[in-house]
Amino acid sequence: MTSTPMDQEQPAVDRAYRALDAARSSYRRQQRKAEAAGAQGSPQARSERDAIAAHFGDQATRLEQVEDKLVFGRLDMTSDHAPSPRYIGRVGLSEEGKTILVDWRARAATPFYRATPAHHEGVVRRRHIGTKLRKVVSVEDDLFDVSASENVSLAGEGALFAAMNSARGGHMGDIVTTIQAEQDEVIRSEAKELLVVQGGPGTGKTAVALHRAAYLLYSEREKLQRSGVLIVGPSRRFLRYIEQVLPALGETGVVSVTMGDLLPGISAVSHDSDALARLKGSLEWIKIAKRAVASRRRIPEAPITMRVSGVTVTLLPEDVKAAARRAKQASRAHNVARTTFALTLLEKLTDSYLAADENLSSSDRAWVREELRTNIDVKRNINLCWMPESATALLRKLYSRPQLLAACAPSFTAEQVAALQRPTDAAFTVEDIPILDELAELLGPSDVFAAAARERVARQEQAIARAQQALDMDGLGGGIVNAQLLAERTQGQADSSTLAEKARADRSWTFGHIVVDEAQELSPLAWAALLRRCPSRSFTVVGDLAQRTGTSAKDWTEILGPAARGYSGTAILSICYRTPQTIMEAAEKVARALGRPIDYPVKAVRDLPDCLRLHQSEGLARSVSQLAQIACEELDLEHGTGQGQVAVIAEKEIRQKLTFSDPRINVLSARASKGLEYDVVILVEPIQMQDRPGDLYVAMTRPTKRLEVVYSEKLPEGFTSK
């Protein structure tokens, strides 16, 4: 019986899974060994062994997450490019000291993504291997070096087209098996500076950014495993959509947030109008914030007399001024400096108290200081000179007190000040978050939190020293665990927080790298907030100028604002793997007709017949319901029952009238659909979006198969089915 290409590849896949099982078992054994020793020795020794056990457990868990589609590629190389064949997978694996599976991020795997017939890099044949439950189910081949291919057989039609034609699910899948050459160039580029990835709809820019994060976590693990990677997405729906990509690639040291969730303890979802968003996103708020914080400090115009336990003490303006000067030298942060300010004034008032009562001596100083510290009048008057403040309370004061805002923002017109007014109990918007972050930076933490931070640093230094001693004495780790890692693990036993949890809870956390998706939407002030979280300016910035919601920016330098100083260049993705060419051409035509230039047009790799349909209807809800039902039935027939995703994109008034029982049908706004994709998109009344050409362009370019346009009277300029 003749064997198939799938049969031929099964032994190599079996071998890789045996190695994976062995590695996981080894980590679990070492975990159990460390746990077994944990009952002996001092409490500190037990804690350190628990940390080592946790480390081995994490390694086993990481390997358990790459179970699905472990092996996905094979390279057959020319004789001068050993080893051959070379199998490519999600992680690297060895057997008896010999590499049997190459991590897709390793240098040896690069030809799998870069080779072309013109530049084959020693590759004779590239084979994509599809597996399901450890069984090889498909093989797709690409031939690159015809002269060396006499004994090479080919199979399949191509992995990329198979991936494009598959049904969409509720979560993004990784593209590790189908990364294209222009995408791989971006993924493997260095992380020293800010890189912009400009890509039109369907070019895979989000997937590229996520795989770049995974690549950096592999190539710069020593740096990033302690600081982590921050991913900033446009919406929570988007973050849910991408949440499975990095774990499937074996990486978990990542924090994912929207700008609305950037600050611990604050969550903002709603957005301001475009005009108000532009006002709140201005860098002018840096000056406004400084003036607002300064307004929390004042020098009294005259001496303040107070009666404390029968003794009169006086708070002098010159003493307040001297204390303020000393406090500013001690710290730039308002709340932290306030501690120095208050202590300095307490010492002055103590001197005044002792001088006023001749029955007291210097030995009574501690008692007098405590009397003053707990006196309500003393506390009130010191607070009035240097008010403790929180960012949220101060911004609420600015928004609810027009005179205060006008004094702090002299460049704002009366109309702008009025536009910013709102009640003190109003919820914060996404656009408020960068302002709050600016205020929080100037105010600083309370003195309690500042002391806790200093204590954490001291504990970390002591823990590293103890960890090194434990490793030396017990011989644990075998070179896998170092003192830094053990110290972090040991301390982590107290709160069991992951890196992501710690970073999410700490506003001052700095990341080793930041990925920003849909970056064209960020304001200059938002960029300032992100720069604060990555002083090294190591960013991957992905977006599309044509999809910007507000007015179109001229270029990325303008978009980046204060981040432009670290701008190292733009990588352009020009090939659309999602949307059929007919739909792309229609979307670009409509955008240009509405005044939105498409400076970076893309070329779709395929087209589909009858993929753009226009429906004029008086009963919009009925028509949309029928089209959605038909779309689901067609997806059931093509891909199986319950497979695929349908989107209904419309303005709020229309969305409120639509209800569907099928969970595959998603009803959302154009803005909420950014970064997402669906098999079929039903676009309702696009005329209502014509004043936001960027949003309309986004809505039209979400489908992978078909765009249904439903309208009652007329379509925006530029619409055509041809």
GROMACS .gro file of C-alpha atoms in nm, residues 346-630:
model
  285
  346LEU     CA    1   0.608   7.054   6.294
  347GLU     CA    2   0.969   7.110   6.399
  348LYS     CA    3   0.924   7.488   6.367
  349LEU     CA    4   0.602   7.480   6.569
  350THR     CA    5   0.772   7.258   6.829
  351ASP     CA    6   1.045   7.522   6.864
  352SER     CA    7   0.774   7.786   6.902
  353TYR     CA    8   0.590   7.581   7.166
  354LEU     CA    9   0.905   7.513   7.372
  355ALA     CA   10   1.004   7.879   7.358
  356ALA     CA   11   0.658   7.989   7.475
  357ASP     CA   12   0.652   7.764   7.784
  358GLU     CA   13   0.951   7.820   8.011
  359ASN     CA   14   0.858   7.514   8.219
  360LEU     CA   15   0.953   7.284   7.932
  361SER     CA   16   1.298   7.168   7.824
  362SER     CA   17   1.446   6.992   7.523
  363SER     CA   18   1.370   6.657   7.689
  364ASP     CA   19   1.000   6.734   7.635
  365ARG     CA   20   1.045   6.777   7.259
  366ALA     CA   21   0.900   6.440   7.155
  367TRP     CA   22   0.590   6.492   7.371
  368VAL     CA   23   0.536   6.844   7.235
  369ARG     CA   24   0.574   6.726   6.874
  370GLU     CA   25   0.310   6.459   6.929
  371GLU     CA   26   0.072   6.713   7.087
  372LEU     CA   27   0.109   6.935   6.782
  373ARG     CA   28   0.081   6.646   6.532
  374THR     CA   29  -0.254   6.533   6.672
  375ASN     CA   30  -0.404   6.880   6.721
  376ILE     CA   31  -0.691   6.940   6.479
  377ASP     CA   32  -0.610   7.310   6.422
  378VAL     CA   33  -0.246   7.235   6.345
  379LYS     CA   34  -0.340   6.959   6.101
  380ARG     CA   35  -0.599   7.178   5.930
  381ASN     CA   36  -0.367   7.476   5.884
  382ILE     CA   37  -0.075   7.267   5.756
  383ASN     CA   38  -0.312   7.093   5.515
  384LEU     CA   39  -0.445   7.426   5.391
  385CYS     CA   40  -0.089   7.527   5.305
  386TRP     CA   41  -0.013   7.199   5.125
  387MET     CA   42  -0.325   6.996   5.053
  388PRO     CA   43  -0.294   6.619   5.005
  389GLU     CA   44  -0.469   6.531   4.681
  390SER     CA   45  -0.561   6.244   4.449
  391ALA     CA   46  -0.566   6.262   4.071
  392THR     CA   47  -0.935   6.174   4.046
  393ALA     CA   48  -1.043   6.430   4.306
  394LEU     CA   49  -0.836   6.705   4.146
  395LEU     CA   50  -0.969   6.640   3.795
  396ARG     CA   51  -1.325   6.640   3.928
  397LYS     CA   52  -1.254   6.979   4.086
  398LEU     CA   53  -1.122   7.113   3.754
  399TYR     CA   54  -1.428   6.989   3.565
  400SER     CA   55  -1.681   7.116   3.821
  401ARG     CA   56  -1.522   7.455   3.901
  402PRO     CA   57  -1.500   7.677   3.591
  403GLN     CA   58  -1.294   7.945   3.768
  404LEU     CA   59  -1.031   7.693   3.880
  405LEU     CA   60  -1.005   7.541   3.531
  406ALA     CA   61  -0.984   7.883   3.367
  407ALA     CA   62  -0.703   7.983   3.605
  408CYS     CA   63  -0.511   7.662   3.533
  409ALA     CA   64  -0.579   7.668   3.157
  410PRO     CA   65  -0.534   8.031   3.046
  411SER     CA   66  -0.497   7.922   2.682
  412PHE     CA   67  -0.850   7.773   2.675
  413THR     CA   68  -1.138   7.985   2.550
  414ALA     CA   69  -1.450   8.037   2.758
  415GLU     CA   70  -1.631   7.798   2.521
  416GLN     CA   71  -1.368   7.529   2.576
  417VAL     CA   72  -1.385   7.569   2.954
  418ALA     CA   73  -1.764   7.540   2.936
  419ALA     CA   74  -1.740   7.227   2.717
  420LEU     CA   75  -1.530   7.056   2.985
  421GLN     CA   76  -1.772   7.125   3.270
  422ARG     CA   77  -1.960   6.833   3.425
  423PRO     CA   78  -2.094   6.717   3.765
  424THR     CA   79  -1.851   6.577   4.021
  425ASP     CA   80  -2.018   6.235   4.005
  426ALA     CA   81  -1.990   6.199   3.626
  427ALA     CA   82  -1.802   5.890   3.507
  428PHE     CA   83  -1.460   5.939   3.354
  429THR     CA   84  -1.420   5.879   2.981
  430VAL     CA   85  -1.134   5.706   2.800
  431GLU     CA   86  -0.999   6.049   2.705
  432ASP     CA   87  -0.974   6.145   3.074
  433ILE     CA   88  -0.728   5.865   3.151
  434PRO     CA   89  -0.412   6.035   3.013
  435ILE     CA   90  -0.504   6.353   3.205
  436LEU     CA   91  -0.546   6.151   3.524
  437ASP     CA   92  -0.212   5.984   3.456
  438GLU     CA   93  -0.043   6.322   3.419
  439LEU     CA   94  -0.193   6.440   3.748
  440ALA     CA   95  -0.099   6.114   3.920
  441GLU     CA   96   0.261   6.152   3.803
  442LEU     CA   97   0.283   6.504   3.948
  443LEU     CA   98   0.099   6.419   4.269
  444GLY     CA   99   0.283   6.095   4.333
  445PRO     CA  100   0.169   5.826   4.574
  446SER     CA  101   0.080   5.894   4.933
  447ASP     CA  102   0.365   5.885   5.182
  448VAL     CA  103   0.246   5.541   5.295
  449PHE     CA  104   0.277   5.397   4.944
  450ALA     CA  105   0.613   5.567   4.891
  451ALA     CA  106   0.750   5.405   5.207
  452ALA     CA  107   0.613   5.069   5.095
  453ALA     CA  108   0.791   5.103   4.760
  454ARG     CA  109   1.124   5.174   4.932
  455GLU     CA  110   1.069   4.875   5.156
  456ARG     CA  111   1.000   4.651   4.853
  457VAL     CA  112   1.333   4.749   4.696
  458ALA     CA  113   1.522   4.670   5.017
  459ARG     CA  114   1.344   4.334   5.050
  460GLN     CA  115   1.430   4.245   4.690
  461GLU     CA  116   1.803   4.310   4.744
  462GLN     CA  117   1.803   4.097   5.059
  463ALA     CA  118   1.607   3.820   4.886
  464ILE     CA  119   1.858   3.794   4.599
  465ALA     CA  120   2.145   3.750   4.845
  466ARG     CA  121   1.956   3.478   5.035
  467ALA     CA  122   1.854   3.306   4.711
  468GLN     CA  123   2.211   3.280   4.588
  469GLN     CA  124   2.312   3.127   4.920
  470ALA     CA  125   2.029   2.872   4.897
  471LEU     CA  126   2.129   2.769   4.544
  472ASP     CA  127   2.493   2.730   4.647
  473MET     CA  128   2.405   2.519   4.951
  474ASP     CA  129   2.137   2.292   4.800
  475GLY     CA  130   2.262   2.254   4.443
  476LEU     CA  131   1.907   2.307   4.313
  477GLY     CA  132   1.822   2.437   3.968
  478GLY     CA  133   2.103   2.285   3.764
  479GLY     CA  134   2.174   2.618   3.598
  480ILE     CA  135   1.808   2.669   3.504
  481VAL     CA  136   1.719   2.884   3.804
  482ASN     CA  137   1.933   3.187   3.892
  483ALA     CA  138   1.933   3.394   4.211
  484GLN     CA  139   1.726   3.676   4.059
  485LEU     CA  140   1.453   3.436   3.947
  486LEU     CA  141   1.457   3.246   4.275
  487ALA     CA  142   1.432   3.572   4.472
  488GLU     CA  143   1.135   3.685   4.266
  489ARG     CA  144   0.971   3.344   4.309
  490THR     CA  145   1.037   3.341   4.683
  491GLN     CA  146   0.885   3.683   4.732
  492GLY     CA  147   0.599   3.584   4.507
  493GLN     CA  148   0.499   3.309   4.749
  494ALA     CA  149   0.365   3.580   4.982
  495ASP     CA  150   0.115   3.725   4.736
  496SER     CA  151   0.118   3.463   4.456
  497SER     CA  152   0.084   3.743   4.201
  498THR     CA  153   0.191   3.685   3.844
  499LEU     CA  154   0.400   3.943   3.663
  500ALA     CA  155   0.089   4.053   3.475
  501GLU     CA  156  -0.105   4.101   3.800
  502LYS     CA  157   0.177   4.297   3.961
  503ALA     CA  158   0.224   4.520   3.658
  504ARG     CA  159  -0.148   4.583   3.620
  505ALA     CA  160  -0.173   4.695   3.984
  506ASP     CA  161   0.129   4.927   3.974
  507ARG     CA  162   0.091   5.257   3.789
  508SER     CA  163   0.466   5.318   3.805
  509TRP     CA  164   0.558   4.982   3.647
  510THR     CA  165   0.791   5.018   3.348
  511PHE     CA  166   0.776   4.762   3.067
  512GLY     CA  167   1.055   4.634   2.848
  513HIS     CA  168   0.844   4.671   2.534
  514ILE     CA  169   0.503   4.811   2.441
  515VAL     CA  170   0.282   4.707   2.150
  516VAL     CA  171   0.018   4.962   2.049
  517ASP     CA  172  -0.257   4.849   1.811
  518GLU     CA  173  -0.483   5.089   1.620
  519ALA     CA  174  -0.223   5.347   1.718
  520GLN     CA  175  -0.360   5.607   1.479
  521GLU     CA  176  -0.632   5.676   1.738
  522LEU     CA  177  -0.402   5.783   2.021
  523SER     CA  178  -0.377   6.148   2.125
  524PRO     CA  179  -0.046   6.325   2.197
  525LEU     CA  180  -0.125   6.310   2.571
  526ALA     CA  181  -0.195   5.936   2.549
  527TRP     CA  182   0.148   5.888   2.393
  528ALA     CA  183   0.301   6.080   2.685
  529ALA     CA  184   0.135   5.834   2.925
  530LEU     CA  185   0.273   5.533   2.736
  531LEU     CA  186   0.623   5.679   2.713
  532ARG     CA  187   0.621   5.701   3.092
  533ARG     CA  188   0.570   5.324   3.101
  534CYS     CA  189   0.859   5.244   2.867
  535PRO     CA  190   1.152   5.486   2.915
  536SER     CA  191   1.361   5.285   2.667
  537ARG     CA  192   1.110   5.380   2.393
  538SER     CA  193   1.103   5.023   2.268
  539PHE     CA  194   0.766   5.020   2.091
  540THR     CA  195   0.590   4.830   1.815
  541VAL     CA  196   0.327   5.069   1.684
  542VAL     CA  197   0.072   4.930   1.438
  543GLY     CA  198  -0.208   5.109   1.262
  544ASP     CA  199  -0.343   5.262   0.944
  545LEU     CA  200  -0.372   5.635   0.884
  546ALA     CA  201  -0.675   5.579   0.660
  547GLN     CA  202  -0.869   5.418   0.946
  548ARG     CA  203  -0.831   5.711   1.185
  549THR     CA  204  -1.166   5.807   1.340
  550GLY     CA  205  -1.104   6.181   1.359
  551THR     CA  206  -0.952   6.414   1.107
  552SER     CA  207  -0.685   6.254   0.894
  553ALA     CA  208  -0.329   6.317   1.011
  554LYS     CA  209  -0.064   6.394   0.752
  555ASP     CA  210   0.185   6.131   0.865
  556TRP     CA  211   0.297   5.913   1.155
  557THR     CA  212   0.527   6.180   1.293
  558GLU     CA  213   0.220   6.395   1.360
  559ILE     CA  214   0.028   6.101   1.510
  560LEU     CA  215   0.310   6.003   1.746
  561GLY     CA  216   0.342   6.346   1.906
  562PRO     CA  217   0.597   6.326   2.191
  563ALA     CA  218   0.683   5.966   2.094
  564ALA     CA  219   0.817   6.078   1.755
  565ARG     CA  220   1.160   6.142   1.907
  566GLY     CA  221   1.218   5.766   1.927
  567TYR     CA  222   1.070   5.699   1.581
  568SER     CA  223   1.310   5.472   1.391
  569GLY     CA  224   1.110   5.421   1.072
  570THR     CA  225   0.802   5.269   0.913
  571ALA     CA  226   0.757   4.914   0.791
  572ILE     CA  227   0.478   4.898   0.534
  573LEU     CA  228   0.254   4.593   0.493
  574SER     CA  229   0.095   4.615   0.150
  575ILE     CA  230  -0.077   4.280   0.091
  576CYS     CA  231  -0.433   4.217   0.210
  577TYR     CA  232  -0.496   3.856   0.310
  578ARG     CA  233  -0.848   3.912   0.444
  579THR     CA  234  -1.082   4.107   0.220
  580PRO     CA  235  -1.164   4.029  -0.146
  581GLN     CA  236  -1.027   4.277  -0.399
  582THR     CA  237  -1.372   4.397  -0.511
  583ILE     CA  238  -1.461   4.506  -0.157
  584MET     CA  239  -1.120   4.669  -0.103
  585GLU     CA  240  -1.152   4.874  -0.421
  586ALA     CA  241  -1.504   4.986  -0.323
  587ALA     CA  242  -1.393   5.086   0.026
  588GLU     CA  243  -1.100   5.288  -0.106
  589LYS     CA  244  -1.323   5.459  -0.363
  590VAL     CA  245  -1.578   5.560  -0.097
  591ALA     CA  246  -1.308   5.686   0.139
  592ARG     CA  247  -1.148   5.903  -0.129
  593ALA     CA  248  -1.488   6.039  -0.237
  594LEU     CA  249  -1.554   6.143   0.124
  595GLY     CA  250  -1.218   6.321   0.154
  596ARG     CA  251  -1.012   6.052   0.325
  597PRO     CA  252  -0.689   5.987   0.128
  598ILE     CA  253  -0.558   5.631   0.106
  599ASP     CA  254  -0.184   5.697   0.110
  600TYR     CA  255  -0.098   5.330   0.160
  601PRO     CA  256  -0.332   5.125  -0.064
  602VAL     CA  257  -0.317   4.748  -0.035
  603LYS     CA  258  -0.341   4.472  -0.292
  604ALA     CA  259  -0.573   4.183  -0.210
  605VAL     CA  260  -0.434   3.839  -0.290
  606ARG     CA  261  -0.773   3.710  -0.404
  607ASP     CA  262  -1.121   3.806  -0.518
  608LEU     CA  263  -1.453   3.629  -0.481
  609PRO     CA  264  -1.758   3.643  -0.708
  610ASP     CA  265  -2.061   3.836  -0.584
  611CYS     CA  266  -1.877   3.945  -0.267
  612LEU     CA  267  -2.032   4.297  -0.258
  613ARG     CA  268  -2.410   4.325  -0.256
  614LEU     CA  269  -2.629   4.634  -0.223
  615HIS     CA  270  -2.984   4.609  -0.087
  616GLN     CA  271  -3.229   4.900  -0.082
  617SER     CA  272  -3.507   4.835   0.168
  618GLU     CA  273  -3.773   5.026   0.358
  619GLY     CA  274  -3.780   4.763   0.635
  620LEU     CA  275  -3.419   4.774   0.749
  621ALA     CA  276  -3.456   4.551   1.055
  622ARG     CA  277  -3.639   4.280   0.859
  623SER     CA  278  -3.385   4.287   0.574
  624VAL     CA  279  -3.090   4.273   0.813
  625SER     CA  280  -3.245   3.980   1.002
  626GLN     CA  281  -3.300   3.786   0.678
  627LEU     CA  282  -2.948   3.851   0.551
  628ALA     CA  283  -2.795   3.747   0.882
  629GLN     CA  284  -2.995   3.423   0.882
  630ILE     CA  285  -2.893   3.344   0.523
   0.00000   0.00000   0.00000
